[in-house]
Coordinates of C-alpha atoms and ligand atoms in Angstrom, one line a residue:
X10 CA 46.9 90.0 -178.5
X11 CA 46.8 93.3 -180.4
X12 CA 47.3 96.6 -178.3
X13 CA 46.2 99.5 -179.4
X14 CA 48.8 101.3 -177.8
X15 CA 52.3 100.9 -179.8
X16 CA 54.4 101.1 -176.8
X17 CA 53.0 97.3 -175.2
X18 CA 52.9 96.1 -178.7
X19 CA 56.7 97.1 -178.8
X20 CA 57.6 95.4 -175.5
X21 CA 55.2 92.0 -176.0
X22 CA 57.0 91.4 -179.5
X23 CA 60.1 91.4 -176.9
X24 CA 59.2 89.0 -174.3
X25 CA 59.2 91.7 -172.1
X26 CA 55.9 91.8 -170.0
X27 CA 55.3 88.7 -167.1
X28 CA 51.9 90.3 -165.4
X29 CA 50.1 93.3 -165.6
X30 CA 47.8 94.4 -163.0
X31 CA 44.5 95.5 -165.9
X32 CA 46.4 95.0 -169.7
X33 CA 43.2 96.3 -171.0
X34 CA 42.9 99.3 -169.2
X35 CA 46.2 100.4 -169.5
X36 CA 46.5 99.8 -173.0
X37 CA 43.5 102.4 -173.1
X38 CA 45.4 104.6 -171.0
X39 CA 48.4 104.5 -172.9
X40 CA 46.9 104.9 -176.1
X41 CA 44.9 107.8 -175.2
X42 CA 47.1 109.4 -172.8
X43 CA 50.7 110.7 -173.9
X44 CA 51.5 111.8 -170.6
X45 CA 51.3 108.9 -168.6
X46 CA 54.3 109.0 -165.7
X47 CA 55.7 105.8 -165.0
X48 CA 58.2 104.6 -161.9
X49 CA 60.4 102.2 -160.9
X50 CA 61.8 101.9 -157.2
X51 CA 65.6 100.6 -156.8
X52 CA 66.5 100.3 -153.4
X53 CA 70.6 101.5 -152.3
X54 CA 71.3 97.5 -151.4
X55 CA 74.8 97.8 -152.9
X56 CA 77.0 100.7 -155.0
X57 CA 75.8 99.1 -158.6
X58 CA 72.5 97.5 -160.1
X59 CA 73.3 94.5 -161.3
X60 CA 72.1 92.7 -165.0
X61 CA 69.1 91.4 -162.8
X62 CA 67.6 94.8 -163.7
X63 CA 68.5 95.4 -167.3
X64 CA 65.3 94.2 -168.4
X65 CA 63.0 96.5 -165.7
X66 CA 65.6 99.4 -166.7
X67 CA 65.1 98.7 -170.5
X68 CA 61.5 99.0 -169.9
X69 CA 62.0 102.2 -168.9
X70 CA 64.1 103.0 -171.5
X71 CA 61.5 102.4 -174.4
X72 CA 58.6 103.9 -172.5
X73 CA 61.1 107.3 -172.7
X74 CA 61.6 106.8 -176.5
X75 CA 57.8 106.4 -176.8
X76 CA 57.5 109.8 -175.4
X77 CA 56.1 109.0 -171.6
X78 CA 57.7 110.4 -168.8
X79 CA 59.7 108.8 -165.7
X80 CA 60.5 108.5 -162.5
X81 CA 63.5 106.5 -161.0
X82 CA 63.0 106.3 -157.3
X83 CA 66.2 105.5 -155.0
X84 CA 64.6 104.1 -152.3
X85 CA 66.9 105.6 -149.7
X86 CA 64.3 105.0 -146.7
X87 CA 63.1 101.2 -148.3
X88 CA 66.4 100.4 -148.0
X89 CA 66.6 100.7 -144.3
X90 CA 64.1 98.1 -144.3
X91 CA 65.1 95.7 -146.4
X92 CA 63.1 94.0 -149.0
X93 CA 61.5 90.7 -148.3
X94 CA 60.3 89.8 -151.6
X95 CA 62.4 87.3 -152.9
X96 CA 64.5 86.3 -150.3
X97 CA 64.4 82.8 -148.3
X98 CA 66.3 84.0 -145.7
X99 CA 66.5 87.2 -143.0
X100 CA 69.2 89.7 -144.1
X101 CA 71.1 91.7 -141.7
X102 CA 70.4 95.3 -141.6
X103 CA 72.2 97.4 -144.0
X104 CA 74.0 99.9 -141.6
X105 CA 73.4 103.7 -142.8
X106 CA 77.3 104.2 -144.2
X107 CA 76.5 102.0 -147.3
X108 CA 73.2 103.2 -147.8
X109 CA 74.1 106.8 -148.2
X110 CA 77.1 105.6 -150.2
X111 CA 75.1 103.4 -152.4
X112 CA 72.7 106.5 -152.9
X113 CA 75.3 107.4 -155.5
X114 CA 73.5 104.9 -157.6
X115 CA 72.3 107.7 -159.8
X116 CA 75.7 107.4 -161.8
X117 CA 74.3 104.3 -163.1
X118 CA 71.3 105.0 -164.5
X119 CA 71.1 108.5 -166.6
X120 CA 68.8 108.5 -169.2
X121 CA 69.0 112.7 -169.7
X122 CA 68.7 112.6 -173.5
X123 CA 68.5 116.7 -173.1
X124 CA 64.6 116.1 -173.8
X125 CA 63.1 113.9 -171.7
X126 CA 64.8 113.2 -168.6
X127 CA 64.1 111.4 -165.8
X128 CA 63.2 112.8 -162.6
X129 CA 65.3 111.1 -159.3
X130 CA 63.5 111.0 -156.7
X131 CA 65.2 110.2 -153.2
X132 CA 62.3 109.1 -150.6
X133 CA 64.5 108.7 -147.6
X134 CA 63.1 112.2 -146.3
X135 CA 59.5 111.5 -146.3
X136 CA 59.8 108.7 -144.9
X137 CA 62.3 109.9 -142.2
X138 CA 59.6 112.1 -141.4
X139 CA 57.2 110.1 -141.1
X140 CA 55.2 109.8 -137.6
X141 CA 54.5 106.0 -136.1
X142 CA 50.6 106.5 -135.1
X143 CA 50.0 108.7 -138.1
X144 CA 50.9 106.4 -140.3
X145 CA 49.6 103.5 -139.1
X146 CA 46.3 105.0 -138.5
X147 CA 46.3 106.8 -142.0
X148 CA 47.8 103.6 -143.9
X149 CA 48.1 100.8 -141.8
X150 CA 44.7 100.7 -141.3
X151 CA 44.0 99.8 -144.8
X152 CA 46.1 96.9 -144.9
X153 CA 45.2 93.1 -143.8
X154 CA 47.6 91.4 -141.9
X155 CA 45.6 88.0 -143.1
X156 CA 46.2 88.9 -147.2
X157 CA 49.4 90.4 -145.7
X158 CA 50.2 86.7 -144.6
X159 CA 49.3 85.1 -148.2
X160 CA 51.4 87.0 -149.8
X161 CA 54.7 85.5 -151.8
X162 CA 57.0 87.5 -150.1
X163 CA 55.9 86.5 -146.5
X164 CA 54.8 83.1 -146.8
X165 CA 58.3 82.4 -148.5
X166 CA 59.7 82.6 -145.3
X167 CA 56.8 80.9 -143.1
X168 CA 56.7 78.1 -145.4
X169 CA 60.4 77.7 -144.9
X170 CA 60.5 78.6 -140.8
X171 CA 62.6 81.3 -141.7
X172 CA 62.6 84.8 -139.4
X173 CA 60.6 87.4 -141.3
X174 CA 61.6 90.8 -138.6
X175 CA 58.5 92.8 -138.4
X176 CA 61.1 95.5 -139.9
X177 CA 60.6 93.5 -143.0
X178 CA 57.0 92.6 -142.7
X179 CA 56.4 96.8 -142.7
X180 CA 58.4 96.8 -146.1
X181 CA 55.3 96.5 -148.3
X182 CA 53.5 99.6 -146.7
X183 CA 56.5 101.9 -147.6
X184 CA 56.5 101.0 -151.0
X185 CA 52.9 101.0 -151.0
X186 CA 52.6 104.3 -150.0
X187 CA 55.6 105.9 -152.3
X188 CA 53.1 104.3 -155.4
X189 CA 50.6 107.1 -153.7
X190 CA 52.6 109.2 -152.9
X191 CA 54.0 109.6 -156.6
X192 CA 50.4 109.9 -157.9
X193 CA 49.4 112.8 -155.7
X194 CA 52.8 114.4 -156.1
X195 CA 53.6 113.6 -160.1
X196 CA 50.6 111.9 -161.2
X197 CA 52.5 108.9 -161.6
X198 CA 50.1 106.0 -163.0
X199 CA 52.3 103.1 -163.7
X200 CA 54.7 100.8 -161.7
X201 CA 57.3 98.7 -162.9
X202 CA 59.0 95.8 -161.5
X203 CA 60.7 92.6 -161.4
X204 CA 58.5 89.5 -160.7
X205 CA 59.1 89.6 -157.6
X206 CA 57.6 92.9 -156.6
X207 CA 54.2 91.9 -157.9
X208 CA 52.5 92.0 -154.2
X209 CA 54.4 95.4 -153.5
X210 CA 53.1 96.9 -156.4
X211 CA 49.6 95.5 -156.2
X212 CA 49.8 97.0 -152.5
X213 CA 50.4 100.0 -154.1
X214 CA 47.4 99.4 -156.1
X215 CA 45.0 98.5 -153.7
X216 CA 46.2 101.3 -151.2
X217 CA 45.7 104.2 -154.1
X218 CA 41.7 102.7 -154.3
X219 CA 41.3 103.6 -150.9
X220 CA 42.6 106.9 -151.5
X221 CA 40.4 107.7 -154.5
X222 CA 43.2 108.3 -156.7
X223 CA 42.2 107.3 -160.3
X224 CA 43.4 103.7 -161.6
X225 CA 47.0 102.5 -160.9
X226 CA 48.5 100.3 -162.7
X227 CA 51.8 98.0 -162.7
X228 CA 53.8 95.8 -164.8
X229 CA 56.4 93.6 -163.8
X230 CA 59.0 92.0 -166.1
X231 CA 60.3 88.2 -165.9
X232 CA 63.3 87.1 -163.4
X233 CA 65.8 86.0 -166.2
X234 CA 67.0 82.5 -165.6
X235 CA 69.5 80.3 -167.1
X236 CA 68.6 77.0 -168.6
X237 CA 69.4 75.6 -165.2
X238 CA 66.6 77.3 -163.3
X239 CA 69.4 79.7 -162.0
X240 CA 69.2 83.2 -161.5
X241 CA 71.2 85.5 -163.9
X242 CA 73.9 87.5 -163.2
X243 CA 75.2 85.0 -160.5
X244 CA 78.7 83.8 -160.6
X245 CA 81.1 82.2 -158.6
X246 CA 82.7 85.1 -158.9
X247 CA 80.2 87.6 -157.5
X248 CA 77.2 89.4 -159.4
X249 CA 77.7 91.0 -163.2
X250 CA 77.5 94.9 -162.1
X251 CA 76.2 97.3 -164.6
X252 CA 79.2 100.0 -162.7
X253 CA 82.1 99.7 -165.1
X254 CA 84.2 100.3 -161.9
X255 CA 82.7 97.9 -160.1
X256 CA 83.4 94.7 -163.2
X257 CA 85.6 95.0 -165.9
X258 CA 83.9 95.7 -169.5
X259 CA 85.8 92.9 -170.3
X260 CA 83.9 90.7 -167.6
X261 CA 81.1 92.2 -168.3
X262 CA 81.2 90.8 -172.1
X263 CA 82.6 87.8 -171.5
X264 CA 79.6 86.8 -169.7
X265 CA 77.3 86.8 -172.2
X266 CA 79.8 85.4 -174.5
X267 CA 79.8 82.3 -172.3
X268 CA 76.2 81.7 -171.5
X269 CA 74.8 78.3 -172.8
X270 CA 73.3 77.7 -175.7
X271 CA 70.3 77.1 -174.8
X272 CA 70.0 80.3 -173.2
X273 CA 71.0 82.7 -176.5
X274 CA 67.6 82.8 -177.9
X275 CA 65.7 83.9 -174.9
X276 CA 68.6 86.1 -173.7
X277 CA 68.6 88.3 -177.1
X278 CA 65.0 89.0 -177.8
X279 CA 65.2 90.2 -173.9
X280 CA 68.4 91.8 -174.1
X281 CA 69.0 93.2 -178.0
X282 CA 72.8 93.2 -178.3
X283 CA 72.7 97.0 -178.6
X284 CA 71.3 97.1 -175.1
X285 CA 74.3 94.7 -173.5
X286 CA 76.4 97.5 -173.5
X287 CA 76.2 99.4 -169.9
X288 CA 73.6 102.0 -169.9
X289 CA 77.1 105.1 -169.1
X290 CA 80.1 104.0 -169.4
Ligands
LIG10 N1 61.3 96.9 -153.5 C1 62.1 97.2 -154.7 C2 62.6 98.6 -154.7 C3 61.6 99.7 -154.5 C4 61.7 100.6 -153.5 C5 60.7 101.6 -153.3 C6 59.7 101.7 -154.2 O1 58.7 102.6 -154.1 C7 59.6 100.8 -155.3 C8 60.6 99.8 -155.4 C9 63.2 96.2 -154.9 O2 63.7 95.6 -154.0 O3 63.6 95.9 -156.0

């Protein structure tokens, strides 16, 4: 399909788009609205992304050079929850010396191009702030804990008899609420995301219609796998980091040198060889 908006013609020619929460209506937003905000949440998990988000980071990257503006949220108080989505099994809880170190993150991902730089936001004060019965009454009341229940991220682990915390299960009403949060403070429209943050964003979505705010919208981008079904990036020896001091350049190259065959085509109209190279470095 057509857009009229050049920016998801750009990104569909790439392979780039999985779902969209309404493709028509942003489209008409896009195209009629230069100054549409869009975010993307990284929680502090480790000191480096890894190449798992190249193509979420990419995104970001072309919706900058169309002219739209950003927001790259470090999700300093997420990440003393701990993101369900995606994981089979319970993760121990990140203790608050890494997360502050990992906050650091911000080394990796600078897109200041002196004209349109991204604002980094840091969300661990608001929601350090934040007040038990408040919140619940002002945003835990809008949430279901039967579609709560339904959703990927949770019924990953019930499926599987795995713990899910109820530290975890409360993951999806932070994020929620940063998506509203962003639109009242930056008018921030748009969410991006990995495939697996579909029902966090969608949360987000929901939660912003019972606020009144105008339309929301997200986007997630595919999990890049390798002909085996595996996730990319993984090695046996460790994750491909985007920090240059965290794997070698040479490493870092030598990866996609060795990835199979059957995985080149799919790998370069995601990844355009121009975009391998780490983002600073
Ligand atoms: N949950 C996201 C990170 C994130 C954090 C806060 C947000 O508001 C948005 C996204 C992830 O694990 O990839």
């Amino acid at each position: 399909m057509k857009h009229k908006s050049e920016f998801l013609n750009f990104i569909q020619e790439r392979g780039h788009p999985y779902q969209c929460t309404d493709a028509e209506g942003l489209d008409r937003v896009l195209s009629q609205n230069n100054h549409i905000t869009a975010y993307i949440g990284f929680d502090c998990t480790a000191p480096s992304l890894n190449i798992g988000s190249l193509i979420q980071i990419m995104m970001l990257r072309h919706l900058q050079k169309f002219g739209y503006k950003l927001i790259v949220l470090l999700g300093g108080g997420t990440t003393k929850i701990g993101d369900p989505s995606g994981k089979d099994k319970a993760r121990s809880v990140l203790p608050m010396e890494n997360i502050n170190q990992n906050i650091s993150l911000e080394k990796v991902i600078s897109f200041n191009d002196g004209k349109t730089g991204a604002i980094v936001e840091n969300k661990a004060d608001w929601l350090d702030s934040i007040k038990y019965i408040d919140f619940l009454r002002n945003v835990g009341v809008h949430f279901s804990v039967n579609r709560m229940l339904s959703l990927d991220s949770v019924k990953i682990r019930l499926d599987r008899e795995q713990n899910l915390s109820f530290l975890e299960f409360n993951y999806m009403l932070l994020q929620a609420y940063d998506f509203v949060d962003l639109n009242k403070k930056h008018g921030c429209r748009l969410q991006i995301g990995g495939s697996d943050q579909w029902g966090n964003i969608v949360n987000g979505i929901e939660l912003g219609k019972k606020f009144n705010l105008p339309e929301l919208f997200g986007l997630t981008t595919p999990l890049l796998l390798n002909a085996k079904g595996k996730k990319m990036g993984k090695t046996e020896n460790g994750a491909i980091w985007l920090d240059g001091s965290m794997l070698k350049p040479l490493d870092y190259t030598q990866y996609f040198r060795n990835v199979h065959d059957q995985d080149v085509g799919r790998f370069v109209r995601h990844l355009p060889i121009c975009q391998l190279m780490r983002l600073k470095n």
